mmCIF file of C-alpha atoms in Angstrom:
data_model
loop_
_atom_site.group_PDB
_atom_site.id
_atom_site.type_symbol
_atom_site.label_atom_id
_atom_site.label_comp_id
_atom_site.label_asym_id
_atom_site.label_seq_id
_atom_site.Cartn_x
_atom_site.Cartn_y
_atom_site.Cartn_z
ATOM 1 C CA ALA K 1 100.257 136.032 124.786
ATOM 2 C CA PRO K 2 101.322 133.166 127.021
ATOM 3 C CA PRO K 3 100.703 129.594 125.837
ATOM 4 C CA LYS K 4 97.259 128.198 126.590
ATOM 5 C CA ILE K 5 98.477 124.608 126.890
ATOM 6 C CA GLU K 6 100.722 123.185 129.552
ATOM 7 C CA GLN K 7 102.811 120.246 128.397
ATOM 8 C CA ILE K 8 103.457 117.623 131.042
ATOM 9 C CA ARG K 9 106.367 115.453 129.977
ATOM 10 C CA ASN K 10 106.987 111.978 131.263
ATOM 11 C CA GLU K 11 110.239 110.861 132.824
ATOM 12 C CA HIS K 12 112.875 109.741 130.372
ATOM 13 C CA ASN K 13 115.409 106.989 130.732
ATOM 14 C CA ILE K 14 118.139 107.985 128.300
ATOM 15 C CA MET K 15 119.518 104.448 127.927
ATOM 16 C CA GLY K 16 116.017 103.000 127.602
ATOM 17 C CA ASP K 17 115.113 105.590 124.959
ATOM 18 C CA TRP K 18 118.339 104.837 123.092
ATOM 19 C CA ALA K 19 117.661 101.089 123.169
ATOM 20 C CA ALA K 20 114.099 101.606 121.939
ATOM 21 C CA GLU K 21 115.285 103.844 119.094
ATOM 22 C CA ASN K 22 118.490 101.963 118.234
ATOM 23 C CA ASP K 23 117.011 100.289 115.144
ATOM 24 C CA LEU K 24 116.096 103.728 113.798
ATOM 25 C CA TYR K 25 119.753 104.725 113.864
ATOM 26 C CA THR K 26 121.327 101.441 112.808
ATOM 27 C CA LYS K 27 118.884 100.128 110.189
ATOM 28 C CA SER K 28 117.531 103.230 108.450
ATOM 29 C CA ALA K 29 120.060 103.400 105.623
ATOM 30 C CA LYS K 30 119.722 99.689 104.841
ATOM 31 C CA LEU K 31 115.922 99.954 104.967
ATOM 32 C CA ILE K 32 115.972 102.833 102.490
ATOM 33 C CA ASP K 33 118.286 100.846 100.206
ATOM 34 C CA PHE K 34 116.002 97.825 100.478
ATOM 35 C CA LEU K 35 112.831 99.801 99.741
ATOM 36 C CA SER K 36 114.507 101.631 96.849
ATOM 37 C CA SER K 37 115.342 98.367 95.132
ATOM 38 C CA TRP K 38 112.343 96.271 96.265
ATOM 39 C CA ASP K 39 110.111 94.857 93.589
ATOM 40 C CA SER K 40 107.482 92.179 93.320
ATOM 41 C CA LYS K 41 106.022 90.057 90.572
ATOM 42 C CA GLU K 42 102.580 90.293 92.198
ATOM 43 C CA LEU K 43 100.064 91.931 89.882
ATOM 44 C CA HIS K 44 97.486 93.046 92.458
ATOM 45 C CA LEU K 45 97.922 95.547 95.282
ATOM 46 C CA PRO K 46 96.887 93.340 98.258
ATOM 47 C CA GLU K 47 99.320 90.582 97.302
ATOM 48 C CA ARG K 48 102.043 93.101 96.591
ATOM 49 C CA VAL K 49 101.643 94.811 99.985
ATOM 50 C CA GLU K 50 101.568 91.448 101.743
ATOM 51 C CA GLN K 51 104.760 90.426 99.948
ATOM 52 C CA LEU K 52 106.454 93.646 101.048
ATOM 53 C CA TRP K 53 105.446 93.052 104.674
ATOM 54 C CA ILE K 54 106.754 89.476 104.519
ATOM 55 C CA ASP K 55 110.020 90.677 103.008
ATOM 56 C CA LEU K 56 110.319 93.334 105.743
ATOM 57 C CA TYR K 57 109.667 90.675 108.381
ATOM 58 C CA GLU K 58 112.271 88.325 106.900
ATOM 59 C CA ARG K 59 114.826 91.123 107.216
ATOM 60 C CA SER K 60 113.823 91.896 110.837
ATOM 61 C CA TYR K 61 112.377 95.346 110.126
ATOM 62 C CA ILE K 62 108.946 94.370 111.466
ATOM 63 C CA GLU K 63 107.531 91.623 113.666
ATOM 64 C CA LEU K 64 105.405 88.622 112.711
ATOM 65 C CA ASP K 65 102.455 90.274 114.484
ATOM 66 C CA ASP K 66 102.739 93.140 111.982
ATOM 67 C CA VAL K 67 102.431 90.709 109.068
ATOM 68 C CA VAL K 68 99.436 88.990 110.664
ATOM 69 C CA ALA K 69 97.773 92.360 111.370
ATOM 70 C CA LEU K 70 98.254 93.406 107.741
ATOM 71 C CA GLN K 71 96.810 90.120 106.504
ATOM 72 C CA LYS K 72 93.742 90.564 108.730
ATOM 73 C CA TRP K 73 93.321 94.144 107.538
ATOM 74 C CA LEU K 74 93.507 93.066 103.893
ATOM 75 C CA GLU K 75 91.027 90.247 104.592
ATOM 76 C CA ALA K 76 88.635 92.762 106.186
ATOM 77 C CA LEU K 77 88.893 95.063 103.167
ATOM 78 C CA ILE K 78 88.225 92.152 100.838
ATOM 79 C CA ALA K 79 85.269 91.055 103.005
ATOM 80 C CA ILE K 80 83.589 94.447 102.557
ATOM 81 C CA ASP K 81 84.270 94.284 98.818
ATOM 82 C CA TYR K 82 86.758 97.129 98.842
ATOM 83 C CA LYS K 83 88.017 97.834 95.328
ATOM 84 C CA PHE K 84 91.781 98.134 95.430
ATOM 85 C CA PRO K 85 93.374 100.445 92.859
ATOM 86 C CA GLU K 86 94.847 98.753 89.831
ATOM 87 C CA LEU K 87 98.619 98.682 89.586
ATOM 88 C CA LYS K 88 100.066 100.291 86.519
ATOM 89 C CA PRO K 89 102.747 98.381 84.640
ATOM 90 C CA ARG K 90 106.235 99.609 85.452
ATOM 91 C CA PHE K 91 109.427 99.289 83.561
ATOM 92 C CA ARG K 92 112.662 99.532 85.443
ATOM 93 C CA ASN K 93 115.934 100.341 83.740
ATOM 94 C CA VAL K 94 114.455 99.447 80.373
ATOM 95 C CA ALA K 95 115.188 101.502 77.282
ATOM 96 C CA MET K 96 111.918 102.393 75.605
ATOM 97 C CA MET K 97 111.691 104.649 72.591
ATOM 98 C CA GLY K 98 115.231 105.845 73.148
ATOM 99 C CA GLN K 99 114.715 106.869 76.785
ATOM 100 C CA PHE K 100 115.527 105.130 80.021
ATOM 101 C CA ASN K 101 112.753 104.647 82.574
ATOM 102 C CA TYR K 102 113.827 104.341 86.196
#
Protein backbone atom coordinates (compact mmCIF):
# COMPACT_ATOMS: atom_id res chain seq x y z
CA ALA A 1 0.00 0.00 0.00
CA PRO A 2 1.26 3.50 -0.73
CA PRO A 3 2.21 5.75 2.20
CA LYS A 4 -0.65 7.68 3.77
CA ILE A 5 1.53 10.61 4.81
CA GLU A 6 3.26 13.07 2.55
CA GLN A 7 6.43 14.54 4.01
CA ILE A 8 7.12 18.12 3.02
CA ARG A 9 10.76 18.93 3.69
CA ASN A 10 12.08 22.41 4.17
CA GLU A 11 14.94 23.87 2.17
CA HIS A 12 18.38 23.06 3.48
CA ASN A 13 21.46 25.21 3.51
CA ILE A 14 24.28 22.70 3.72
CA MET A 15 26.79 25.18 5.18
CA GLY A 16 24.20 26.53 7.61
CA ASP A 17 23.29 23.00 8.72
CA TRP A 18 26.98 22.17 9.16
CA ALA A 19 27.57 25.30 11.24
CA ALA A 20 24.54 24.55 13.41
CA GLU A 21 25.68 20.96 13.97
CA ASN A 22 29.43 21.63 14.21
CA ASP A 23 29.53 21.33 18.01
CA LEU A 24 27.96 17.88 17.71
CA TYR A 25 30.91 16.72 15.64
CA THR A 26 33.70 18.58 17.41
CA LYS A 27 32.68 18.37 21.07
CA SER A 28 30.94 15.00 21.43
CA ALA A 29 33.97 12.94 22.43
CA LYS A 30 35.10 15.51 25.01
CA LEU A 31 31.55 15.78 26.37
CA ILE A 32 31.36 12.01 26.81
CA ASP A 33 34.74 12.03 28.56
CA PHE A 34 33.59 14.86 30.81
CA LEU A 35 30.30 13.18 31.72
CA SER A 36 32.04 9.84 32.31
CA SER A 37 34.34 11.38 34.88
CA TRP A 38 32.00 14.05 36.32
CA ASP A 39 31.22 13.86 39.99
CA SER A 40 29.80 16.14 42.63
CA LYS A 41 29.96 16.40 46.38
CA GLU A 42 26.32 17.53 46.47
CA LEU A 43 24.17 15.13 48.48
CA HIS A 44 20.75 16.02 47.05
CA LEU A 45 19.52 15.61 43.48
CA PRO A 46 18.46 19.23 42.74
CA GLU A 47 21.83 20.63 43.81
CA ARG A 48 23.66 17.89 41.96
CA VAL A 49 21.78 18.54 38.70
CA GLU A 50 22.31 22.28 39.07
CA GLN A 51 26.03 21.72 39.60
CA LEU A 52 26.19 19.58 36.45
CA TRP A 53 24.45 22.29 34.41
CA ILE A 54 26.84 24.93 35.75
CA ASP A 55 29.82 22.73 34.94
CA LEU A 56 28.44 22.16 31.42
CA TYR A 57 27.97 25.91 31.00
CA GLU A 58 31.51 26.66 32.20
CA ARG A 59 32.81 24.32 29.50
CA SER A 60 30.62 25.91 26.78
CA TYR A 61 28.39 22.88 26.22
CA ILE A 62 25.24 24.82 27.13
CA GLU A 63 24.24 28.46 27.41
CA LEU A 64 23.57 30.55 30.51
CA ASP A 65 19.87 30.57 29.59
CA ASP A 66 19.90 26.77 29.95
CA VAL A 67 21.25 27.06 33.50
CA VAL A 68 18.65 29.70 34.40
CA ALA A 69 15.85 27.58 32.89
CA LEU A 70 16.98 24.57 34.93
CA GLN A 71 17.10 26.64 38.10
CA LYS A 72 13.56 27.92 37.48
CA TRP A 73 12.35 24.39 36.79
CA LEU A 74 13.90 23.10 40.01
CA GLU A 75 12.39 26.05 41.92
CA ALA A 76 8.96 25.21 40.46
CA LEU A 77 9.30 21.57 41.51
CA ILE A 78 10.31 22.63 45.01
CA ALA A 79 7.39 25.09 45.14
CA ILE A 80 4.90 22.28 44.51
CA ASP A 81 6.63 20.15 47.15
CA TYR A 82 7.93 17.61 44.67
CA LYS A 83 9.84 14.86 46.47
CA PHE A 84 13.10 14.27 44.66
CA PRO A 85 14.51 10.74 44.80
CA GLU A 86 17.25 10.17 47.32
CA LEU A 87 20.75 9.68 45.96
CA LYS A 88 22.40 6.44 46.89
CA PRO A 89 25.97 6.59 48.14
CA ARG A 90 28.48 5.70 45.45
CA PHE A 91 32.00 4.51 45.71
CA ARG A 92 34.30 5.07 42.80
CA ASN A 93 37.47 3.07 42.32
CA VAL A 94 37.39 1.98 45.94
CA ALA A 95 38.26 -1.55 46.97
CA MET A 96 35.50 -2.90 49.17
CA MET A 97 35.41 -6.45 50.44
CA GLY A 98 38.05 -7.47 47.94
CA GLN A 99 36.22 -6.11 44.88
CA PHE A 100 36.60 -2.91 42.94
CA ASN A 101 33.53 -0.73 42.41
CA TYR A 102 33.57 1.51 39.35
